[in-house]
Coordinates of C-alpha atoms in Angstrom, one line a residue:
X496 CA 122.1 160.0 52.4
X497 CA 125.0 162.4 53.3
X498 CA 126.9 161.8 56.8
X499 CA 124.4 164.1 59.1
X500 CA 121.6 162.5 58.2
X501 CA 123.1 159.0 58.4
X502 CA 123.9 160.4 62.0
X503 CA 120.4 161.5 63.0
X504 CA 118.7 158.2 61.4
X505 CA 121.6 155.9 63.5
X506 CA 121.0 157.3 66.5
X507 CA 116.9 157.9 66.4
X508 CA 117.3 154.1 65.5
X509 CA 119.4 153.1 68.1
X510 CA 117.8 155.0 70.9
X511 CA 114.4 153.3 69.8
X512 CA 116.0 149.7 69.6
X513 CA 117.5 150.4 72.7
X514 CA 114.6 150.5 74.5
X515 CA 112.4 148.0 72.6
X516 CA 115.3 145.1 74.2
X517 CA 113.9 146.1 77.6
X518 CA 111.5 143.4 77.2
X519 CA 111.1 140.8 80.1
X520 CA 107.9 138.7 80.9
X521 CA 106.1 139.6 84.3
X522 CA 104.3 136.5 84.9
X523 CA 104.1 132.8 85.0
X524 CA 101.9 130.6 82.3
X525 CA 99.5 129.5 84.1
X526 CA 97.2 126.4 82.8
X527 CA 95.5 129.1 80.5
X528 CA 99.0 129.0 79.0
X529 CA 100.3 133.2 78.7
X530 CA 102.9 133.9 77.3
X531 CA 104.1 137.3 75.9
X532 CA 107.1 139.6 76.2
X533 CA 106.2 143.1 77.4
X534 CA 108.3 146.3 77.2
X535 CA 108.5 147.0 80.6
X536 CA 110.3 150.3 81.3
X537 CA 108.3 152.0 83.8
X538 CA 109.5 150.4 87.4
X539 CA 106.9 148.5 89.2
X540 CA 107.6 150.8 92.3
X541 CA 106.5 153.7 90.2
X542 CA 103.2 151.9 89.1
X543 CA 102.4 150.5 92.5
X544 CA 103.3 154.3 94.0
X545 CA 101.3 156.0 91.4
X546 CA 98.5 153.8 91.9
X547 CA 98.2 154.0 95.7
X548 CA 98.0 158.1 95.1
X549 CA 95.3 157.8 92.4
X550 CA 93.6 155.0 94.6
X551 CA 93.5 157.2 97.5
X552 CA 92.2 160.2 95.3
X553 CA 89.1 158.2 93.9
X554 CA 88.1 157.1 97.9
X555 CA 88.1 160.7 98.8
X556 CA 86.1 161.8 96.5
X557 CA 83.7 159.0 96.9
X558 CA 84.0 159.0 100.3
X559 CA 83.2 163.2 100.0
X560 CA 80.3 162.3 97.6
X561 CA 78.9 160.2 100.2
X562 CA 79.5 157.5 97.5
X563 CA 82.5 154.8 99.5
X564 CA 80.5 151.9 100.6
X565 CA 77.2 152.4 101.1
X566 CA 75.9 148.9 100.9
X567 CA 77.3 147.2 103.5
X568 CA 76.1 143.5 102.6
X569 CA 77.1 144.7 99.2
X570 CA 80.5 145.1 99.9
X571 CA 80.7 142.5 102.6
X572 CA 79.7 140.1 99.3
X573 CA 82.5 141.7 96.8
X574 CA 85.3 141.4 99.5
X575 CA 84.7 137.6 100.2
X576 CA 84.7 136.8 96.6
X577 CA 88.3 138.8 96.4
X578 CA 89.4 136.9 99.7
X579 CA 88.5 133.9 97.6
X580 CA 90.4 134.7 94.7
X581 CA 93.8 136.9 96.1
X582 CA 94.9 133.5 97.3
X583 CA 95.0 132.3 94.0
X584 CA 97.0 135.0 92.1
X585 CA 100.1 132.9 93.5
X586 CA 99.3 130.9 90.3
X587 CA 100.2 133.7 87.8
X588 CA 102.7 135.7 90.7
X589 CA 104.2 133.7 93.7
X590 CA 104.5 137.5 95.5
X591 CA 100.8 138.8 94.4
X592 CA 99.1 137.2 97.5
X593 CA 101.3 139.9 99.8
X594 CA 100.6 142.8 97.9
X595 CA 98.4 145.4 100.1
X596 CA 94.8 144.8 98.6
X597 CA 92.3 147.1 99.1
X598 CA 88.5 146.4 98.3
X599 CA 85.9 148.9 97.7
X600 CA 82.5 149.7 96.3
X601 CA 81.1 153.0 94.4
X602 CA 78.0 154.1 94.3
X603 CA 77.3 154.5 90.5
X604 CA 75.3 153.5 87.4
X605 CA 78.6 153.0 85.5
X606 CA 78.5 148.9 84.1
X607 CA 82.4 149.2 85.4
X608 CA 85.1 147.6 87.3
X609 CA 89.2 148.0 87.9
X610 CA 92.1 146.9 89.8
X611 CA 95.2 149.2 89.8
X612 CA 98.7 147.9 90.1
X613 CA 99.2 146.6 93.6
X614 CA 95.6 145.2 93.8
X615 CA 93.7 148.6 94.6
X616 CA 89.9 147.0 93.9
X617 CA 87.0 149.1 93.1
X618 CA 83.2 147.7 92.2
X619 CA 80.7 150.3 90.9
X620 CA 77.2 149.2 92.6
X621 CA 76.4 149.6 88.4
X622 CA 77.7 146.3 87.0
X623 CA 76.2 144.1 90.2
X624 CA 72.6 145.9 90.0
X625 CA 72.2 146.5 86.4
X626 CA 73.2 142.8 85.4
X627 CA 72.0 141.4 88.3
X628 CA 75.0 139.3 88.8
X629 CA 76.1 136.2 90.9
X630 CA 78.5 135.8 93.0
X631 CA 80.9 133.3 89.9
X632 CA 79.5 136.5 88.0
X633 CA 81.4 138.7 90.4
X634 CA 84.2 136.6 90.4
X635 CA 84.7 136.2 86.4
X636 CA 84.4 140.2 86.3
X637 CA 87.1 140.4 89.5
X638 CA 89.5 137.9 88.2
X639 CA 89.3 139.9 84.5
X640 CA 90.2 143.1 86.8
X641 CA 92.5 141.6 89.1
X642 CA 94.7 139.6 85.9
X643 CA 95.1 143.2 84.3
X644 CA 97.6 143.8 87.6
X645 CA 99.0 140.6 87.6
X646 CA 100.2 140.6 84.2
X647 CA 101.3 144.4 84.9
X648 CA 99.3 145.8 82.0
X649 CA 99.2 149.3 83.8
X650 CA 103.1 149.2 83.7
X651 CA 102.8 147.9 79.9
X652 CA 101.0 150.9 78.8
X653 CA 102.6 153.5 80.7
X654 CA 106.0 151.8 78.8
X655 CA 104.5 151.9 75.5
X656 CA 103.4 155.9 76.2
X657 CA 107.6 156.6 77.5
X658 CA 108.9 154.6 74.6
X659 CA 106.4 157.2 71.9
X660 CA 107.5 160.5 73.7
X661 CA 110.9 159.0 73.3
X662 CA 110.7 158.3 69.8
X663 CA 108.9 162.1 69.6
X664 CA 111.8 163.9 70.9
X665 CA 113.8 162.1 69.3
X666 CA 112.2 162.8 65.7
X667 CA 111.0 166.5 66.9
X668 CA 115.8 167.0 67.9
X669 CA 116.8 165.1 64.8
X670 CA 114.8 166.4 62.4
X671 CA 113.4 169.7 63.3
X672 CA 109.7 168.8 62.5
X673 CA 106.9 170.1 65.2
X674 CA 103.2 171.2 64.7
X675 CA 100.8 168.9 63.5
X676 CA 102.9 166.8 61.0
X677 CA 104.3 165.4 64.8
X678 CA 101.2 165.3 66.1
X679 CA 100.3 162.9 62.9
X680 CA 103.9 161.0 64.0
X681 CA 102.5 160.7 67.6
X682 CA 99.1 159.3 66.4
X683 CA 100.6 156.9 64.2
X684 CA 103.1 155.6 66.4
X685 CA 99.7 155.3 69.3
X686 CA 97.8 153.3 67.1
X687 CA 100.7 151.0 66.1
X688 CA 101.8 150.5 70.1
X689 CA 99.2 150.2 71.7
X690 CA 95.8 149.9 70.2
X691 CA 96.5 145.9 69.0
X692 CA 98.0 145.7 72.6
X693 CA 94.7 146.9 74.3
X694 CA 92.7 144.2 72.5
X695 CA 95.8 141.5 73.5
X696 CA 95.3 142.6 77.0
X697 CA 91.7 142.1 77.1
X698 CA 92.2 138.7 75.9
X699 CA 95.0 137.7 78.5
X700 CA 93.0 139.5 81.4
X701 CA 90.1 137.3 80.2
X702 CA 92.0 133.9 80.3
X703 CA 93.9 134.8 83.2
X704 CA 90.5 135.5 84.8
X705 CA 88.6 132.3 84.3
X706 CA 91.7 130.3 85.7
X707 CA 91.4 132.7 89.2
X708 CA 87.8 131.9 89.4
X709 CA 88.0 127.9 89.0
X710 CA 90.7 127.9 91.2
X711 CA 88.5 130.1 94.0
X712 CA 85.6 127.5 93.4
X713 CA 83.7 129.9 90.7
X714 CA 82.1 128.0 87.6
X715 CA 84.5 129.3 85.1
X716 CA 81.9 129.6 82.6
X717 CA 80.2 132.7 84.9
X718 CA 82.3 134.6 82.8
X719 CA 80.6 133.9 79.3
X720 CA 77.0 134.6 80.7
X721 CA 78.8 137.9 82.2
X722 CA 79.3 138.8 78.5
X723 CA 75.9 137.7 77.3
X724 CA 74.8 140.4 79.6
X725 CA 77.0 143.2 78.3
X726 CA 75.9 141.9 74.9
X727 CA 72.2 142.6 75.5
X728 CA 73.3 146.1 77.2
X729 CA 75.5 147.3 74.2
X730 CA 73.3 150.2 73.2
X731 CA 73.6 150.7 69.2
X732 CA 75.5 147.7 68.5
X733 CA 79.1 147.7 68.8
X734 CA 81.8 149.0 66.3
X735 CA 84.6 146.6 64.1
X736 CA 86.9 144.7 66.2
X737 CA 89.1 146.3 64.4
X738 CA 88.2 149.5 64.8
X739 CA 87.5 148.9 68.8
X740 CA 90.5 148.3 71.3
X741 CA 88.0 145.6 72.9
X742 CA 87.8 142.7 71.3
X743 CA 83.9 141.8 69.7
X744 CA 81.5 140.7 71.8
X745 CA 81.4 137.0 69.7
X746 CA 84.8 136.4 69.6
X747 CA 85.2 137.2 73.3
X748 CA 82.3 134.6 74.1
X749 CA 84.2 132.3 71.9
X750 CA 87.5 132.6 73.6
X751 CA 86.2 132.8 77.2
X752 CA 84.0 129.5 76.2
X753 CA 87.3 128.1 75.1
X754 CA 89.2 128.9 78.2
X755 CA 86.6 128.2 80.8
X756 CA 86.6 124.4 79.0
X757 CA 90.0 124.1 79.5
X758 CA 90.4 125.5 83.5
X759 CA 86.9 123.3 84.1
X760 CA 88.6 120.8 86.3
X761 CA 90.1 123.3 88.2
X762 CA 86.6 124.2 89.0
X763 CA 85.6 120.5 90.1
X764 CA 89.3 119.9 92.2
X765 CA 88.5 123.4 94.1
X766 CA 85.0 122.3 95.1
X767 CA 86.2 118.7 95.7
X768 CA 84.0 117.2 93.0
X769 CA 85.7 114.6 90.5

């Protein structure tokens, strides 16, 4: 290796190792036990910012589409169950329960649910109708959505997506190469960041979640039956877990089962049963 490329290949290095050490853990354990460094590069301002903007975008549109709220008992039911479970968040994040939280229902056939950073909530009339689901139902789905902010997974990806246009430049400056053999570089780099990450977010959204519920008073087990359903509503069976960035349908029932064991007397202290 002469000197100039020694150069290029220390600094690409460096620059990519540099940024990798800006790890730090947003959360606390938790009975459910997570722990995990992120790379957290993105500021939490930005995420919280963006997310208000893009919050605010899918409400007009709705509200345009004549879409925003439409059942009233409907969303009457879906913002109790989240006034049962924000309280709880102080578990996982002692400053979650002051965030501004914002709860709304679409109108749509989408089987689909989110929480944006800073706890911008949105139901889809979908998921409750088409599974026909119960309030702990609810709940297990909200506290899934809800632990995805907590545990800043939003801010994770958006990290992971800075660090691989990073390490693009970087290899498009230092080595000249552009076109489609980058485009191979930026793929390879997507799948090795952040497809195993999706599936480890899933996982820690689902844990987190079952502790939210039993600590609002939910049956943590809601949460397996919840994937029972989507089980019998997978049309054409699903692909590989590793293959999917979800993990399978079994080994989610598994690991919720698992969990919702463990955060049971949680359950039983919140509804004052011994």
């Amino acid at each position: 290796m002469n000197v100039l490329s020694f150069l290029k290949h220390f600094i690409l290095t460096s620059i990519l190792l540099g940024l990798v050490a800006c790890t730090s853990s947003s959360t606390k354990q938790g009975t459910v036990g997570i722990k995990r460094e992120q790379l957290l590069l993105v500021s939490p301002a930005q995420m919280t910012h963006g997310a208000q903007i893009a919050y605010n975008s899918v409400l007009k549109e709705a509200r345009t589409a004549k879409k925003l709220n439409t059942n009233s008992a409907m969303v009457k039911r879906v913002r109790r169950i989240a006034n049962r479970i924000i309280p709880q968040t102080a578990v996982f994040r002692s400053d979650a329960p002051k965030w501004d939280w914002e709860v709304n229902v679409l109108e749509s056939d989408q089987l689909n649910a989110w929480c944006m950073p800073g706890g911008k909530i949105a139901f889809y009339t979908g998921i409750i109708k088409k599974l026909k689901l119960t309030d702990a139902e609810i709940a297990a789905i909200m506290g899934h959505e809800i632990s995805h902010a907590l545990r800043e997974h939003g801010r994770e990806r958006a990290s992971e997506q800075a660090l691989t246009q990073v390490g693009l430049n970087a290899l498009s400056i230092f080595t000249g190469v552009r076109g489609p053999t980058l485009d191979a570089a930026a793929m390879a780099l997507q799948v090795t960041l952040t497809l195993p990450n999706s599936r480890t977010h899933e996982v820690e959204a689902d844990r987190m979640g079952v502790e939210l519920a039993a600590r609002a008073g939910y049956n943590p087990y809601a949460a397996v039956n919840v994937w029972k359903k989507m089980e019998k509503q997978s049309k054409g069976g699903q692909p590989p877990e590793i293959l999917s960035t979800h993990p399978s349908h079994a080994n989610r029932i598994k690991d919720l089962t698992k969990y919702a064991k463990k955060v049971e007397p949680l359950f039983y202290k919140a509804i004052g049963k011994k």
